[in-house]
Amino acid sequence: MKTKHSAGWGRSTFLMMAVVCLLLWSTGVVMYLLPASEVMDMTPVQALLRHASGVVHGVTTWAFCILCGRGVWPHVRVMWHKHSGTRQWLLGLVNFMVLAAIALGGLVLLYGSPQMHDAVSPVHFWAGAVCPLLFFAHTWKRFLP
């Protein structure tokens, strides 16, 4: 059986990161569709879903940080000086920058002033909403047999 070159990623770490990113994306979409400013007008089920999404989003962010240390940094270390696949390398760099911007935006949303929150929230959401497309564009070869 032929082993694929994983470029610093183990199969289980890659799968866990994909699951964590899917959870972050889906809970982010729920929080966007059910904004906190509308909680008083929501049904109890909607309010519960909004609250649960916020909790899961926060806990999953912690898991994302752990997996970045476990998977992303070894991958960056292995791939940083390899420019043989220039398109893939550039997509990886863009993916990394978008993820870093999302993370910084999340910190602003968590600790920033209400004015900062209002300014950063749409950017954080839309960057997170399109990030799976960047991730797939960067990693599509991994899904081939």
CSV table of N, CA and C in Angstrom, one decimal:
chain,number,residue,atom,x,y,z
A,1,MET,N,0.8,-1.2,0.0
A,1,MET,CA,0.0,0.0,0.0
A,1,MET,C,0.9,1.2,0.0
A,2,LYS,N,0.6,2.2,-0.8
A,2,LYS,CA,1.3,3.4,-1.0
A,2,LYS,C,0.9,4.4,0.1
A,3,THR,N,1.9,4.9,0.8
A,3,THR,CA,1.7,5.9,1.9
A,3,THR,C,1.8,7.3,1.2
A,4,LYS,N,0.8,8.2,1.5
A,4,LYS,CA,0.8,9.5,1.0
A,4,LYS,C,1.7,10.4,1.9
A,5,HIS,N,2.4,11.3,1.2
A,5,HIS,CA,3.2,12.3,2.0
A,5,HIS,C,2.3,13.3,2.7
A,6,SER,N,2.3,13.4,4.0
A,6,SER,CA,1.4,14.2,4.7
A,6,SER,C,1.9,15.6,5.0
A,7,ALA,N,3.1,15.9,4.7
A,7,ALA,CA,3.7,17.3,4.9
A,7,ALA,C,3.5,17.8,6.3
A,8,GLY,N,3.8,17.0,7.3
A,8,GLY,CA,3.7,17.4,8.7
A,8,GLY,C,2.4,17.1,9.3
A,9,TRP,N,1.4,16.6,8.6
A,9,TRP,CA,0.1,16.4,9.1
A,9,TRP,C,-0.1,14.9,9.3
A,10,GLY,N,-0.5,14.4,10.5
A,10,GLY,CA,-1.0,13.1,10.6
A,10,GLY,C,-2.4,12.9,10.2
A,11,ARG,N,-2.8,11.8,9.8
A,11,ARG,CA,-4.2,11.6,9.4
A,11,ARG,C,-5.2,11.9,10.5
A,12,SER,N,-5.0,11.5,11.7
A,12,SER,CA,-6.0,11.8,12.8
A,12,SER,C,-6.0,13.2,13.1
A,13,THR,N,-4.8,13.9,13.1
A,13,THR,CA,-4.8,15.3,13.4
A,13,THR,C,-5.5,16.1,12.4
A,14,PHE,N,-5.3,15.7,11.1
A,14,PHE,CA,-6.0,16.4,10.0
A,14,PHE,C,-7.5,16.2,10.1
A,15,LEU,N,-7.9,15.0,10.4
A,15,LEU,CA,-9.4,14.8,10.6
A,15,LEU,C,-9.9,15.6,11.8
A,16,MET,N,-9.2,15.6,12.9
A,16,MET,CA,-9.7,16.4,14.0
A,16,MET,C,-9.8,17.8,13.7
A,17,MET,N,-8.8,18.4,13.0
A,17,MET,CA,-8.8,19.8,12.6
A,17,MET,C,-10.0,20.1,11.7
A,18,ALA,N,-10.3,19.2,10.8
A,18,ALA,CA,-11.4,19.4,9.9
A,18,ALA,C,-12.7,19.4,10.6
A,19,VAL,N,-12.9,18.5,11.6
A,19,VAL,CA,-14.1,18.4,12.4
A,19,VAL,C,-14.2,19.7,13.3
A,20,VAL,N,-13.1,20.1,13.9
A,20,VAL,CA,-13.1,21.4,14.7
A,20,VAL,C,-13.5,22.6,13.8
A,21,CYS,N,-12.9,22.7,12.6
A,21,CYS,CA,-13.3,23.8,11.7
A,21,CYS,C,-14.7,23.7,11.3
A,22,LEU,N,-15.3,22.5,11.1
A,22,LEU,CA,-16.7,22.4,10.7
A,22,LEU,C,-17.6,22.8,11.9
A,23,LEU,N,-17.2,22.5,13.1
A,23,LEU,CA,-18.0,22.9,14.3
A,23,LEU,C,-17.9,24.4,14.5
A,24,LEU,N,-16.7,25.0,14.3
A,24,LEU,CA,-16.6,26.5,14.4
A,24,LEU,C,-17.4,27.2,13.3
A,25,TRP,N,-17.4,26.6,12.1
A,25,TRP,CA,-18.1,27.2,11.0
A,25,TRP,C,-19.6,27.1,11.3
A,26,SER,N,-20.1,25.9,11.6
A,26,SER,CA,-21.6,25.8,11.8
A,26,SER,C,-22.1,26.6,13.0
A,27,THR,N,-21.4,26.6,14.1
A,27,THR,CA,-21.8,27.4,15.3
A,27,THR,C,-21.7,28.9,15.0
A,28,GLY,N,-20.7,29.3,14.2
A,28,GLY,CA,-20.7,30.7,13.8
A,28,GLY,C,-21.8,31.1,12.9
A,29,VAL,N,-22.3,30.2,12.0
A,29,VAL,CA,-23.4,30.5,11.2
A,29,VAL,C,-24.7,30.6,12.0
A,30,VAL,N,-24.8,29.7,13.0
A,30,VAL,CA,-26.0,29.8,13.9
A,30,VAL,C,-26.0,31.1,14.7
A,31,MET,N,-24.9,31.5,15.2
A,31,MET,CA,-24.8,32.8,15.9
A,31,MET,C,-25.0,34.0,15.0
A,32,TYR,N,-24.6,33.9,13.8
A,32,TYR,CA,-24.9,35.0,12.8
A,32,TYR,C,-26.4,35.1,12.5
A,33,LEU,N,-27.0,33.9,12.3
A,33,LEU,CA,-28.4,33.9,12.0
A,33,LEU,C,-29.3,34.2,13.2
A,34,LEU,N,-28.8,33.9,14.4
A,34,LEU,CA,-29.6,34.2,15.6
A,34,LEU,C,-28.8,35.2,16.4
A,35,PRO,N,-28.7,36.5,16.1
A,35,PRO,CA,-27.8,37.4,16.8
A,35,PRO,C,-28.2,37.7,18.2
A,36,ALA,N,-27.3,37.9,19.0
A,36,ALA,CA,-27.5,38.1,20.5
A,36,ALA,C,-28.4,39.3,20.7
A,37,SER,N,-28.4,40.3,19.9
A,37,SER,CA,-29.3,41.4,20.1
A,37,SER,C,-30.8,41.1,19.9
A,38,GLU,N,-31.1,39.9,19.4
A,38,GLU,CA,-32.5,39.5,19.2
A,38,GLU,C,-32.9,38.4,20.2
A,39,VAL,N,-32.1,38.1,21.2
A,39,VAL,CA,-32.4,37.0,22.1
A,39,VAL,C,-33.8,37.2,22.8
A,40,MET,N,-34.1,38.5,23.1
A,40,MET,CA,-35.4,38.7,23.8
A,40,MET,C,-36.6,38.4,22.9
A,41,ASP,N,-36.4,38.4,21.6
A,41,ASP,CA,-37.5,38.2,20.7
A,41,ASP,C,-37.5,36.7,20.2
A,42,MET,N,-36.6,35.9,20.6
A,42,MET,CA,-36.5,34.5,20.1
A,42,MET,C,-37.4,33.6,20.9
A,43,THR,N,-37.7,32.5,20.3
A,43,THR,CA,-38.4,31.4,21.0
A,43,THR,C,-37.4,30.8,22.0
A,44,PRO,N,-37.9,30.1,23.0
A,44,PRO,CA,-37.0,29.4,23.9
A,44,PRO,C,-36.0,28.5,23.2
A,45,VAL,N,-36.5,27.8,22.2
A,45,VAL,CA,-35.7,26.9,21.4
A,45,VAL,C,-34.6,27.6,20.7
A,46,GLN,N,-34.9,28.7,20.0
A,46,GLN,CA,-33.9,29.5,19.3
A,46,GLN,C,-32.9,30.1,20.3
A,47,ALA,N,-33.4,30.6,21.5
A,47,ALA,CA,-32.4,31.2,22.5
A,47,ALA,C,-31.5,30.1,23.0
A,48,LEU,N,-32.0,28.9,23.2
A,48,LEU,CA,-31.2,27.8,23.7
A,48,LEU,C,-30.2,27.4,22.6
A,49,LEU,N,-30.6,27.3,21.3
A,49,LEU,CA,-29.7,27.0,20.2
A,49,LEU,C,-28.6,28.1,20.1
A,50,ARG,N,-29.0,29.3,20.3
A,50,ARG,CA,-28.0,30.4,20.2
A,50,ARG,C,-27.0,30.3,21.3
A,51,HIS,N,-27.5,30.1,22.6
A,51,HIS,CA,-26.6,29.9,23.7
A,51,HIS,C,-25.7,28.7,23.6
A,52,ALA,N,-26.2,27.6,23.2
A,52,ALA,CA,-25.4,26.4,23.0
A,52,ALA,C,-24.4,26.6,21.9
A,53,SER,N,-24.7,27.3,20.8
A,53,SER,CA,-23.7,27.5,19.8
A,53,SER,C,-22.6,28.4,20.3
A,54,GLY,N,-22.9,29.4,21.1
A,54,GLY,CA,-21.9,30.2,21.7
A,54,GLY,C,-20.9,29.4,22.6
A,55,VAL,N,-21.5,28.5,23.4
A,55,VAL,CA,-20.6,27.7,24.3
A,55,VAL,C,-19.8,26.8,23.5
A,56,VAL,N,-20.4,26.1,22.5
A,56,VAL,CA,-19.6,25.1,21.7
A,56,VAL,C,-18.6,25.9,20.9
A,57,HIS,N,-18.9,27.0,20.4
A,57,HIS,CA,-17.9,27.8,19.6
A,57,HIS,C,-16.7,28.2,20.5
A,58,GLY,N,-17.0,28.6,21.7
A,58,GLY,CA,-15.9,28.9,22.6
A,58,GLY,C,-15.0,27.7,23.0
A,59,VAL,N,-15.6,26.6,23.3
A,59,VAL,CA,-14.9,25.4,23.7
A,59,VAL,C,-14.1,24.9,22.5
A,60,THR,N,-14.7,24.9,21.3
A,60,THR,CA,-14.1,24.4,20.1
A,60,THR,C,-12.9,25.3,19.7
A,61,THR,N,-13.0,26.6,20.0
A,61,THR,CA,-11.9,27.5,19.8
A,61,THR,C,-10.6,27.0,20.6
A,62,TRP,N,-10.9,26.6,21.8
A,62,TRP,CA,-9.8,26.1,22.6
A,62,TRP,C,-9.2,24.8,21.9
A,63,ALA,N,-10.0,23.9,21.4
A,63,ALA,CA,-9.5,22.7,20.7
A,63,ALA,C,-8.8,23.1,19.4
A,64,PHE,N,-9.3,24.2,18.8
A,64,PHE,CA,-8.6,24.6,17.5
A,64,PHE,C,-7.2,25.1,17.9
A,65,CYS,N,-7.0,25.9,18.9
A,65,CYS,CA,-5.7,26.3,19.3
A,65,CYS,C,-4.8,25.2,19.6
A,66,ILE,N,-5.2,24.2,20.3
A,66,ILE,CA,-4.4,23.0,20.6
A,66,ILE,C,-4.0,22.3,19.3
A,67,LEU,N,-5.0,22.1,18.4
A,67,LEU,CA,-4.7,21.5,17.1
A,67,LEU,C,-3.8,22.3,16.2
A,68,CYS,N,-3.8,23.6,16.4
A,68,CYS,CA,-2.9,24.4,15.6
A,68,CYS,C,-1.4,24.1,16.1
A,69,GLY,N,-1.2,24.0,17.3
A,69,GLY,CA,0.1,23.6,17.9
A,69,GLY,C,0.5,22.2,17.5
A,70,ARG,N,-0.5,21.3,17.4
A,70,ARG,CA,-0.2,19.9,17.1
A,70,ARG,C,0.0,19.7,15.6
A,71,GLY,N,-0.8,20.4,14.8
A,71,GLY,CA,-0.7,20.1,13.4
A,71,GLY,C,-0.3,21.2,12.5
A,72,VAL,N,-0.7,22.4,12.7
A,72,VAL,CA,-0.4,23.5,11.8
A,72,VAL,C,1.1,23.9,11.9
A,73,TRP,N,1.6,24.1,13.1
A,73,TRP,CA,3.0,24.5,13.2
A,73,TRP,C,4.0,23.4,12.6
A,74,PRO,N,3.8,22.1,12.9
A,74,PRO,CA,4.7,21.2,12.2
A,74,PRO,C,4.6,21.2,10.7
A,75,HIS,N,3.3,21.4,10.2
A,75,HIS,CA,3.1,21.5,8.7
A,75,HIS,C,3.9,22.8,8.2
A,76,VAL,N,3.7,23.9,8.8
A,76,VAL,CA,4.4,25.1,8.4
A,76,VAL,C,5.9,24.9,8.4
A,77,ARG,N,6.4,24.3,9.5
A,77,ARG,CA,7.9,24.0,9.6
A,77,ARG,C,8.4,23.2,8.4
A,78,VAL,N,7.6,22.2,8.0
A,78,VAL,CA,8.0,21.3,6.9
A,78,VAL,C,7.9,22.0,5.6
A,79,MET,N,6.8,22.7,5.4
A,79,MET,CA,6.5,23.3,4.1
A,79,MET,C,7.0,24.7,3.8
A,80,TRP,N,7.5,25.4,4.8
A,80,TRP,CA,7.8,26.8,4.6
A,80,TRP,C,8.8,27.1,3.4
A,81,HIS,N,9.8,26.3,3.3
A,81,HIS,CA,10.9,26.5,2.3
A,81,HIS,C,10.6,25.8,1.0
A,82,LYS,N,9.5,25.0,0.9
A,82,LYS,CA,9.3,24.2,-0.3
A,82,LYS,C,8.3,25.0,-1.1
A,83,HIS,N,8.8,25.5,-2.3
A,83,HIS,CA,7.9,26.3,-3.2
A,83,HIS,C,7.7,25.5,-4.5
A,84,SER,N,7.8,24.1,-4.4
A,84,SER,CA,7.6,23.4,-5.6
A,84,SER,C,6.1,23.5,-6.1
A,85,GLY,N,5.2,23.5,-5.2
A,85,GLY,CA,3.8,23.7,-5.6
A,85,GLY,C,3.4,25.1,-5.2
A,86,THR,N,3.8,26.1,-6.1
A,86,THR,CA,3.7,27.5,-5.7
A,86,THR,C,2.2,27.9,-5.4
A,87,ARG,N,1.3,27.3,-6.2
A,87,ARG,CA,-0.1,27.7,-6.0
A,87,ARG,C,-0.6,27.1,-4.7
A,88,GLN,N,-0.2,25.9,-4.3
A,88,GLN,CA,-0.6,25.3,-3.0
A,88,GLN,C,0.1,26.1,-1.9
A,89,TRP,N,1.3,26.5,-2.1
A,89,TRP,CA,2.1,27.2,-1.1
A,89,TRP,C,1.4,28.5,-0.8
A,90,LEU,N,1.1,29.3,-1.9
A,90,LEU,CA,0.4,30.6,-1.7
A,90,LEU,C,-1.0,30.4,-1.1
A,91,LEU,N,-1.7,29.4,-1.5
A,91,LEU,CA,-3.0,29.2,-0.9
A,91,LEU,C,-2.9,28.9,0.6
A,92,GLY,N,-1.8,28.1,1.0
A,92,GLY,CA,-1.6,27.9,2.4
A,92,GLY,C,-1.3,29.1,3.1
A,93,LEU,N,-0.5,30.0,2.5
A,93,LEU,CA,-0.1,31.3,3.2
A,93,LEU,C,-1.4,32.1,3.3
A,94,VAL,N,-2.2,32.2,2.3
A,94,VAL,CA,-3.5,33.0,2.4
A,94,VAL,C,-4.4,32.4,3.5
A,95,ASN,N,-4.5,31.0,3.5
A,95,ASN,CA,-5.3,30.3,4.5
A,95,ASN,C,-4.8,30.7,5.9
A,96,PHE,N,-3.5,30.6,6.1
A,96,PHE,CA,-2.9,31.0,7.4
A,96,PHE,C,-3.2,32.4,7.8
A,97,MET,N,-3.1,33.3,6.9
A,97,MET,CA,-3.3,34.7,7.2
A,97,MET,C,-4.8,35.0,7.5
A,98,VAL,N,-5.7,34.3,6.8
A,98,VAL,CA,-7.1,34.4,7.1
A,98,VAL,C,-7.5,33.8,8.5
A,99,LEU,N,-6.9,32.7,8.8
A,99,LEU,CA,-7.1,32.1,10.1
A,99,LEU,C,-6.6,33.0,11.2
A,100,ALA,N,-5.4,33.6,11.0
A,100,ALA,CA,-4.9,34.5,12.0
A,100,ALA,C,-5.8,35.7,12.2
A,101,ALA,N,-6.3,36.2,11.1
A,101,ALA,CA,-7.2,37.4,11.2
A,101,ALA,C,-8.5,37.0,11.9
A,102,ILE,N,-9.0,35.8,11.6
A,102,ILE,CA,-10.2,35.3,12.3
A,102,ILE,C,-9.9,35.2,13.8
A,103,ALA,N,-8.7,34.6,14.2
A,103,ALA,CA,-8.4,34.5,15.6
A,103,ALA,C,-8.3,35.8,16.3
A,104,LEU,N,-7.6,36.8,15.6
A,104,LEU,CA,-7.5,38.1,16.2
A,104,LEU,C,-8.8,38.8,16.3
A,105,GLY,N,-9.7,38.6,15.3
A,105,GLY,CA,-11.0,39.1,15.4
A,105,GLY,C,-11.8,38.5,16.5
A,106,GLY,N,-11.6,37.2,16.8
A,106,GLY,CA,-12.3,36.5,17.9
A,106,GLY,C,-11.9,37.1,19.2
A,107,LEU,N,-10.6,37.4,19.4
A,107,LEU,CA,-10.1,38.0,20.6
A,107,LEU,C,-10.7,39.4,20.8
A,108,VAL,N,-10.9,40.2,19.7
A,108,VAL,CA,-11.5,41.5,19.8
A,108,VAL,C,-13.0,41.3,20.2
A,109,LEU,N,-13.7,40.3,19.6
A,109,LEU,CA,-15.1,40.1,19.9
A,109,LEU,C,-15.2,39.7,21.4
A,110,LEU,N,-14.3,39.0,21.9
A,110,LEU,CA,-14.3,38.5,23.3
A,110,LEU,C,-14.0,39.6,24.3
A,111,TYR,N,-13.0,40.4,24.0
A,111,TYR,CA,-12.4,41.3,25.0
A,111,TYR,C,-12.6,42.8,24.6
A,112,GLY,N,-13.0,43.1,23.4
A,112,GLY,CA,-13.1,44.4,22.9
A,112,GLY,C,-14.3,45.2,23.4
A,113,SER,N,-14.3,46.5,23.1
A,113,SER,CA,-15.4,47.4,23.4
A,113,SER,C,-16.6,47.1,22.5
A,114,PRO,N,-17.7,47.5,22.9
A,114,PRO,CA,-18.9,47.3,22.0
A,114,PRO,C,-18.7,47.9,20.6
A,115,GLN,N,-18.1,49.1,20.5
A,115,GLN,CA,-17.8,49.7,19.2
A,115,GLN,C,-16.9,48.8,18.4
A,116,MET,N,-15.9,48.2,19.0
A,116,MET,CA,-15.0,47.3,18.3
A,116,MET,C,-15.7,46.1,17.9
A,117,HIS,N,-16.6,45.6,18.8
A,117,HIS,CA,-17.4,44.4,18.5
A,117,HIS,C,-18.2,44.6,17.2
A,118,ASP,N,-18.9,45.8,17.2
A,118,ASP,CA,-19.7,46.0,16.0
A,118,ASP,C,-18.9,46.1,14.7
A,119,ALA,N,-17.7,46.7,14.8
A,119,ALA,CA,-16.9,46.8,13.6
A,119,ALA,C,-16.3,45.5,13.2
A,120,VAL,N,-15.9,44.7,14.1
A,120,VAL,CA,-15.2,43.4,13.8
A,120,VAL,C,-16.1,42.3,13.5
A,121,SER,N,-17.3,42.3,14.0
A,121,SER,CA,-18.2,41.1,13.9
A,121,SER,C,-18.5,40.7,12.5
A,122,PRO,N,-18.8,41.6,11.6
A,122,PRO,CA,-19.1,41.2,10.2
A,122,PRO,C,-17.8,40.6,9.5
A,123,VAL,N,-16.7,41.3,9.8
A,123,VAL,CA,-15.4,40.8,9.1
A,123,VAL,C,-15.1,39.4,9.6
A,124,HIS,N,-15.2,39.2,10.9
A,124,HIS,CA,-15.0,37.9,11.5
A,124,HIS,C,-15.9,36.8,10.9
A,125,PHE,N,-17.2,37.1,10.8
A,125,PHE,CA,-18.1,36.2,10.3
A,125,PHE,C,-17.8,35.8,8.8
A,126,TRP,N,-17.6,36.8,8.0
A,126,TRP,CA,-17.5,36.6,6.6
A,126,TRP,C,-16.1,35.9,6.3
A,127,ALA,N,-15.1,36.3,7.0
A,127,ALA,CA,-13.8,35.6,6.8
A,127,ALA,C,-14.0,34.1,7.2
A,128,GLY,N,-14.7,33.9,8.3
A,128,GLY,CA,-14.9,32.5,8.8
A,128,GLY,C,-15.8,31.7,7.8
A,129,ALA,N,-16.8,32.4,7.2
A,129,ALA,CA,-17.7,31.8,6.3
A,129,ALA,C,-17.0,31.3,5.0
A,130,VAL,N,-16.0,32.1,4.5
A,130,VAL,CA,-15.4,31.7,3.3
A,130,VAL,C,-14.1,30.8,3.5
A,131,CYS,N,-13.7,30.8,4.8
A,131,CYS,CA,-12.4,30.0,5.1
A,131,CYS,C,-12.5,28.6,4.7
A,132,PRO,N,-13.6,27.9,4.8
A,132,PRO,CA,-13.6,26.5,4.3
A,132,PRO,C,-13.3,26.3,2.8
A,133,LEU,N,-13.7,27.3,2.0
A,133,LEU,CA,-13.3,27.3,0.6
A,133,LEU,C,-11.8,27.4,0.4
A,134,LEU,N,-11.2,28.3,1.2
A,134,LEU,CA,-9.7,28.4,1.1
A,134,LEU,C,-9.0,27.1,1.6
A,135,PHE,N,-9.6,26.5,2.7
A,135,PHE,CA,-9.0,25.3,3.2
A,135,PHE,C,-9.1,24.2,2.2
A,136,PHE,N,-10.3,24.0,1.5
A,136,PHE,CA,-10.4,23.0,0.5
A,136,PHE,C,-9.5,23.3,-0.7
A,137,ALA,N,-9.4,24.5,-1.1
A,137,ALA,CA,-8.6,24.8,-2.3
A,137,ALA,C,-7.1,24.5,-2.0
A,138,HIS,N,-6.7,24.6,-0.7
A,138,HIS,CA,-5.3,24.3,-0.3
A,138,HIS,C,-5.1,22.9,-0.1
A,139,THR,N,-6.1,22.1,0.3
A,139,THR,CA,-5.9,20.7,0.7
A,139,THR,C,-6.6,19.7,-0.2
A,140,TRP,N,-7.1,20.1,-1.3
A,140,TRP,CA,-7.9,19.2,-2.2
A,140,TRP,C,-7.2,17.9,-2.5
A,141,LYS,N,-5.9,18.0,-2.7
A,141,LYS,CA,-5.1,16.8,-3.1
A,141,LYS,C,-5.2,15.7,-2.0
A,142,ARG,N,-5.4,16.1,-0.8
A,142,ARG,CA,-5.4,15.2,0.3
A,142,ARG,C,-6.7,14.3,0.2
A,143,PHE,N,-7.7,14.7,-0.5
A,143,PHE,CA,-8.9,14.0,-0.6
A,143,PHE,C,-9.0,13.0,-1.7
A,144,LEU,N,-7.9,13.0,-2.6
A,144,LEU,CA,-7.8,12.1,-3.7
A,144,LEU,C,-7.3,10.7,-3.2
A,145,PRO,N,-7.8,9.7,-3.9
A,145,PRO,CA,-7.3,8.3,-3.5
A,145,PRO,C,-5.9,8.1,-3.8
